[in-house]
Amino acid sequence: MNTGSDRGTNESAAGDTATETTAQTTAEASAEAAEETLHVSKAPAFIKARRTLHLSWQVGVFVVGLAVIAAGVAMLVLPGPGWVAIFAGLAIWATEFAWAHLVLRWTKRKVTEAAQKALDPKVRRRNIILTTTGLVIAGALIGFYLWKYGLVLPWDLKDQ
């Protein structure tokens, strides 16, 4: 930002751009630091005004988040979007609890890093090779089983 108070008219635009970029970077860093240190409850103001009501609100948020996370854990073995539900429960907790907010931010960062790593050509090539090898092995085992025993459906069993 050029206020013109102590600069001459012959300064280059590159110097101004560098100063603005540095100021933006500093502002972003201070905003992130403020976000890390402050965690404000998302409860309405009239609930935060009364301690018992706010504590009840936090217990309710904890119970709802726990129920969503428990459903997500169940959906890891049952049909359903288990990880999505677990992250949703964590996001519910993050509205009230600073520790959950930190865990959610850490999880988002790790998922983003894993996604970037998966886009690396070497990692993609390795994953494609491993997947192809696994499919070939599975196909060979299924083919061997069908060759050896044939396809017998459960409702066509002769020895009951």
PDB file of C-alpha atoms in Angstrom:
ATOM      1  CA  MET A   1       0.000   0.000   0.000  1.00  0.00           C
ATOM      2  CA  ASN A   2       1.477   3.254  -1.101  1.00  0.00           C
ATOM      3  CA  THR A   3       0.270   6.200   0.952  1.00  0.00           C
ATOM      4  CA  GLY A   4       2.686   8.534  -0.808  1.00  0.00           C
ATOM      5  CA  SER A   5       3.848  10.200   2.397  1.00  0.00           C
ATOM      6  CA  ASP A   6       7.536   9.218   2.286  1.00  0.00           C
ATOM      7  CA  ARG A   7       8.010   7.725  -1.165  1.00  0.00           C
ATOM      8  CA  GLY A   8       9.084   9.344  -4.357  1.00  0.00           C
ATOM      9  CA  THR A   9       7.274   9.040  -7.653  1.00  0.00           C
ATOM     10  CA  ASN A  10      10.039   6.961  -9.236  1.00  0.00           C
ATOM     11  CA  GLU A  11       9.518   3.781  -7.141  1.00  0.00           C
ATOM     12  CA  SER A  12       8.679   0.651  -9.022  1.00  0.00           C
ATOM     13  CA  ALA A  13       5.360  -1.170  -8.771  1.00  0.00           C
ATOM     14  CA  ALA A  14       7.213  -4.347  -7.811  1.00  0.00           C
ATOM     15  CA  GLY A  15       8.212  -2.811  -4.477  1.00  0.00           C
ATOM     16  CA  ASP A  16       4.603  -1.870  -3.762  1.00  0.00           C
ATOM     17  CA  THR A  17       3.408  -5.361  -4.668  1.00  0.00           C
ATOM     18  CA  ALA A  18       5.986  -6.990  -2.408  1.00  0.00           C
ATOM     19  CA  THR A  19       4.951  -4.741   0.483  1.00  0.00           C
ATOM     20  CA  GLU A  20       1.271  -5.543  -0.067  1.00  0.00           C
ATOM     21  CA  THR A  21       1.992  -9.281  -0.303  1.00  0.00           C
ATOM     22  CA  THR A  22       3.961  -9.155   2.946  1.00  0.00           C
ATOM     23  CA  ALA A  23       1.129  -7.264   4.636  1.00  0.00           C
ATOM     24  CA  GLN A  24      -1.425  -9.810   3.407  1.00  0.00           C
ATOM     25  CA  THR A  25       0.703 -12.711   4.590  1.00  0.00           C
ATOM     26  CA  THR A  26       1.121 -11.096   8.002  1.00  0.00           C
ATOM     27  CA  ALA A  27      -2.620 -10.441   8.231  1.00  0.00           C
ATOM     28  CA  GLU A  28      -3.426 -14.040   7.302  1.00  0.00           C
ATOM     29  CA  ALA A  29      -0.948 -15.372   9.863  1.00  0.00           C
ATOM     30  CA  SER A  30      -2.395 -13.181  12.607  1.00  0.00           C
ATOM     31  CA  ALA A  31      -5.937 -14.235  11.652  1.00  0.00           C
ATOM     32  CA  GLU A  32      -4.942 -17.904  11.879  1.00  0.00           C
ATOM     33  CA  ALA A  33      -3.254 -17.320  15.235  1.00  0.00           C
ATOM     34  CA  ALA A  34      -6.361 -15.561  16.534  1.00  0.00           C
ATOM     35  CA  GLU A  35      -8.529 -18.435  15.307  1.00  0.00           C
ATOM     36  CA  GLU A  36      -6.275 -20.925  17.102  1.00  0.00           C
ATOM     37  CA  THR A  37      -6.374 -19.084  20.413  1.00  0.00           C
ATOM     38  CA  LEU A  38     -10.040 -18.112  20.469  1.00  0.00           C
ATOM     39  CA  HIS A  39     -12.843 -20.625  20.406  1.00  0.00           C
ATOM     40  CA  VAL A  40     -16.214 -19.066  20.874  1.00  0.00           C
ATOM     41  CA  SER A  41     -19.288 -21.158  21.533  1.00  0.00           C
ATOM     42  CA  LYS A  42     -21.815 -21.147  18.718  1.00  0.00           C
ATOM     43  CA  ALA A  43     -24.710 -21.160  21.189  1.00  0.00           C
ATOM     44  CA  PRO A  44     -27.190 -18.260  20.987  1.00  0.00           C
ATOM     45  CA  ALA A  45     -26.489 -15.274  23.235  1.00  0.00           C
ATOM     46  CA  PHE A  46     -29.440 -15.889  25.555  1.00  0.00           C
ATOM     47  CA  ILE A  47     -28.132 -19.410  26.226  1.00  0.00           C
ATOM     48  CA  LYS A  48     -24.579 -18.219  26.870  1.00  0.00           C
ATOM     49  CA  ALA A  49     -25.907 -15.612  29.308  1.00  0.00           C
ATOM     50  CA  ARG A  50     -27.048 -18.260  31.793  1.00  0.00           C
ATOM     51  CA  ARG A  51     -24.451 -20.727  33.041  1.00  0.00           C
ATOM     52  CA  THR A  52     -26.804 -23.654  33.709  1.00  0.00           C
ATOM     53  CA  LEU A  53     -28.530 -23.223  30.368  1.00  0.00           C
ATOM     54  CA  HIS A  54     -25.173 -23.060  28.586  1.00  0.00           C
ATOM     55  CA  LEU A  55     -23.966 -26.183  30.383  1.00  0.00           C
ATOM     56  CA  SER A  56     -27.178 -27.961  29.368  1.00  0.00           C
ATOM     57  CA  TRP A  57     -26.606 -26.800  25.802  1.00  0.00           C
ATOM     58  CA  GLN A  58     -23.079 -28.225  25.847  1.00  0.00           C
ATOM     59  CA  VAL A  59     -24.300 -31.541  27.246  1.00  0.00           C
ATOM     60  CA  GLY A  60     -26.929 -31.682  24.500  1.00  0.00           C
ATOM     61  CA  VAL A  61     -24.339 -30.927  21.810  1.00  0.00           C
ATOM     62  CA  PHE A  62     -22.057 -33.600  23.263  1.00  0.00           C
ATOM     63  CA  VAL A  63     -24.843 -36.210  23.294  1.00  0.00           C
ATOM     64  CA  VAL A  64     -25.956 -35.409  19.729  1.00  0.00           C
ATOM     65  CA  GLY A  65     -22.350 -35.479  18.477  1.00  0.00           C
ATOM     66  CA  LEU A  66     -21.731 -38.755  20.302  1.00  0.00           C
ATOM     67  CA  ALA A  67     -24.849 -40.291  18.740  1.00  0.00           C
ATOM     68  CA  VAL A  68     -23.753 -39.242  15.251  1.00  0.00           C
ATOM     69  CA  ILE A  69     -20.243 -40.587  15.830  1.00  0.00           C
ATOM     70  CA  ALA A  70     -21.633 -43.863  17.219  1.00  0.00           C
ATOM     71  CA  ALA A  71     -23.832 -44.201  14.133  1.00  0.00           C
ATOM     72  CA  GLY A  72     -20.764 -43.529  11.986  1.00  0.00           C
ATOM     73  CA  VAL A  73     -18.758 -46.212  13.771  1.00  0.00           C
ATOM     74  CA  ALA A  74     -21.646 -48.648  13.238  1.00  0.00           C
ATOM     75  CA  MET A  75     -21.747 -47.678   9.559  1.00  0.00           C
ATOM     76  CA  LEU A  76     -18.087 -48.638   9.191  1.00  0.00           C
ATOM     77  CA  VAL A  77     -19.213 -52.286   9.285  1.00  0.00           C
ATOM     78  CA  LEU A  78     -22.818 -51.755   8.137  1.00  0.00           C
ATOM     79  CA  PRO A  79     -23.959 -50.118   4.905  1.00  0.00           C
ATOM     80  CA  GLY A  80     -23.679 -46.362   5.037  1.00  0.00           C
ATOM     81  CA  PRO A  81     -21.250 -43.451   4.933  1.00  0.00           C
ATOM     82  CA  GLY A  82     -19.380 -44.199   8.162  1.00  0.00           C
ATOM     83  CA  TRP A  83     -16.493 -41.750   7.864  1.00  0.00           C
ATOM     84  CA  VAL A  84     -18.782 -38.950   6.745  1.00  0.00           C
ATOM     85  CA  ALA A  85     -20.933 -39.459   9.844  1.00  0.00           C
ATOM     86  CA  ILE A  86     -17.881 -39.566  12.117  1.00  0.00           C
ATOM     87  CA  PHE A  87     -16.579 -36.293  10.687  1.00  0.00           C
ATOM     88  CA  ALA A  88     -20.080 -34.778  10.952  1.00  0.00           C
ATOM     89  CA  GLY A  89     -20.222 -35.719  14.636  1.00  0.00           C
ATOM     90  CA  LEU A  90     -16.810 -34.188  15.151  1.00  0.00           C
ATOM     91  CA  ALA A  91     -18.014 -31.013  13.427  1.00  0.00           C
ATOM     92  CA  ILE A  92     -21.009 -30.925  15.780  1.00  0.00           C
ATOM     93  CA  TRP A  93     -18.663 -31.186  18.753  1.00  0.00           C
ATOM     94  CA  ALA A  94     -16.413 -28.496  17.270  1.00  0.00           C
ATOM     95  CA  THR A  95     -19.231 -25.947  17.584  1.00  0.00           C
ATOM     96  CA  GLU A  96     -18.864 -26.064  21.371  1.00  0.00           C
ATOM     97  CA  PHE A  97     -15.561 -27.657  22.339  1.00  0.00           C
ATOM     98  CA  ALA A  98     -12.120 -26.250  21.545  1.00  0.00           C
ATOM     99  CA  TRP A  99     -10.463 -29.669  21.634  1.00  0.00           C
ATOM    100  CA  ALA A 100     -12.856 -30.976  18.981  1.00  0.00           C
ATOM    101  CA  HIS A 101     -12.188 -27.891  16.885  1.00  0.00           C
ATOM    102  CA  LEU A 102      -8.456 -28.608  17.029  1.00  0.00           C
ATOM    103  CA  VAL A 103      -8.973 -32.285  16.174  1.00  0.00           C
ATOM    104  CA  LEU A 104     -11.230 -31.358  13.251  1.00  0.00           C
ATOM    105  CA  ARG A 105      -8.674 -28.869  11.888  1.00  0.00           C
ATOM    106  CA  TRP A 106      -5.891 -31.457  12.248  1.00  0.00           C
ATOM    107  CA  THR A 107      -8.055 -34.046  10.452  1.00  0.00           C
ATOM    108  CA  LYS A 108      -8.844 -31.644   7.619  1.00  0.00           C
ATOM    109  CA  ARG A 109      -5.151 -30.867   7.213  1.00  0.00           C
ATOM    110  CA  LYS A 110      -4.204 -34.571   7.131  1.00  0.00           C
ATOM    111  CA  VAL A 111      -6.961 -35.408   4.623  1.00  0.00           C
ATOM    112  CA  THR A 112      -5.821 -32.542   2.392  1.00  0.00           C
ATOM    113  CA  GLU A 113      -2.206 -33.733   2.607  1.00  0.00           C
ATOM    114  CA  ALA A 114      -3.275 -37.299   1.747  1.00  0.00           C
ATOM    115  CA  ALA A 115      -5.292 -36.048  -1.225  1.00  0.00           C
ATOM    116  CA  GLN A 116      -2.304 -34.062  -2.495  1.00  0.00           C
ATOM    117  CA  LYS A 117      -0.036 -37.057  -1.988  1.00  0.00           C
ATOM    118  CA  ALA A 118      -2.460 -39.297  -3.903  1.00  0.00           C
ATOM    119  CA  LEU A 119      -2.212 -36.931  -6.867  1.00  0.00           C
ATOM    120  CA  ASP A 120       1.556 -37.447  -7.052  1.00  0.00           C
ATOM    121  CA  PRO A 121       2.280 -39.375 -10.287  1.00  0.00           C
ATOM    122  CA  LYS A 122       4.587 -41.879  -8.576  1.00  0.00           C
ATOM    123  CA  VAL A 123       2.014 -42.654  -5.886  1.00  0.00           C
ATOM    124  CA  ARG A 124      -0.787 -42.929  -8.469  1.00  0.00           C
ATOM    125  CA  ARG A 125       1.290 -45.310 -10.571  1.00  0.00           C
ATOM    126  CA  ARG A 126       2.070 -47.447  -7.513  1.00  0.00           C
ATOM    127  CA  ASN A 127      -1.606 -47.519  -6.480  1.00  0.00           C
ATOM    128  CA  ILE A 128      -2.709 -48.504  -9.983  1.00  0.00           C
ATOM    129  CA  ILE A 129      -0.118 -51.291 -10.115  1.00  0.00           C
ATOM    130  CA  LEU A 130      -1.141 -52.600  -6.674  1.00  0.00           C
ATOM    131  CA  THR A 131      -4.839 -52.476  -7.539  1.00  0.00           C
ATOM    132  CA  THR A 132      -4.284 -54.264 -10.850  1.00  0.00           C
ATOM    133  CA  THR A 133      -2.148 -56.924  -9.178  1.00  0.00           C
ATOM    134  CA  GLY A 134      -4.789 -57.464  -6.488  1.00  0.00           C
ATOM    135  CA  LEU A 135      -7.555 -57.776  -9.083  1.00  0.00           C
ATOM    136  CA  VAL A 136      -5.528 -60.271 -11.120  1.00  0.00           C
ATOM    137  CA  ILE A 137      -4.845 -62.399  -8.021  1.00  0.00           C
ATOM    138  CA  ALA A 138      -8.502 -62.244  -6.943  1.00  0.00           C
ATOM    139  CA  GLY A 139      -9.628 -63.161 -10.449  1.00  0.00           C
ATOM    140  CA  ALA A 140      -7.213 -66.104 -10.548  1.00  0.00           C
ATOM    141  CA  LEU A 141      -8.452 -67.377  -7.175  1.00  0.00           C
ATOM    142  CA  ILE A 142     -12.103 -67.041  -8.177  1.00  0.00           C
ATOM    143  CA  GLY A 143     -11.378 -68.754 -11.507  1.00  0.00           C
ATOM    144  CA  PHE A 144      -9.580 -71.612  -9.761  1.00  0.00           C
ATOM    145  CA  TYR A 145     -12.454 -72.061  -7.303  1.00  0.00           C
ATOM    146  CA  LEU A 146     -15.042 -72.107 -10.079  1.00  0.00           C
ATOM    147  CA  TRP A 147     -12.924 -74.550 -12.121  1.00  0.00           C
ATOM    148  CA  LYS A 148     -12.463 -76.864  -9.132  1.00  0.00           C
ATOM    149  CA  TYR A 149     -15.941 -76.737  -7.552  1.00  0.00           C
ATOM    150  CA  GLY A 150     -18.203 -75.078 -10.092  1.00  0.00           C
ATOM    151  CA  LEU A 151     -20.886 -72.525  -9.370  1.00  0.00           C
ATOM    152  CA  VAL A 152     -23.299 -73.910  -6.795  1.00  0.00           C
ATOM    153  CA  LEU A 153     -25.983 -71.528  -5.596  1.00  0.00           C
ATOM    154  CA  PRO A 154     -27.194 -71.913  -1.989  1.00  0.00           C
ATOM    155  CA  TRP A 155     -30.726 -72.790  -3.047  1.00  0.00           C
ATOM    156  CA  ASP A 156     -29.519 -75.553  -5.366  1.00  0.00           C
ATOM    157  CA  LEU A 157     -27.846 -77.695  -2.681  1.00  0.00           C
ATOM    158  CA  LYS A 158     -28.574 -81.415  -3.134  1.00  0.00           C
ATOM    159  CA  ASP A 159     -27.294 -82.759   0.203  1.00  0.00           C
ATOM    160  CA  GLN A 160     -29.607 -81.343   2.864  1.00  0.00           C
TER     161      GLN A 160
END
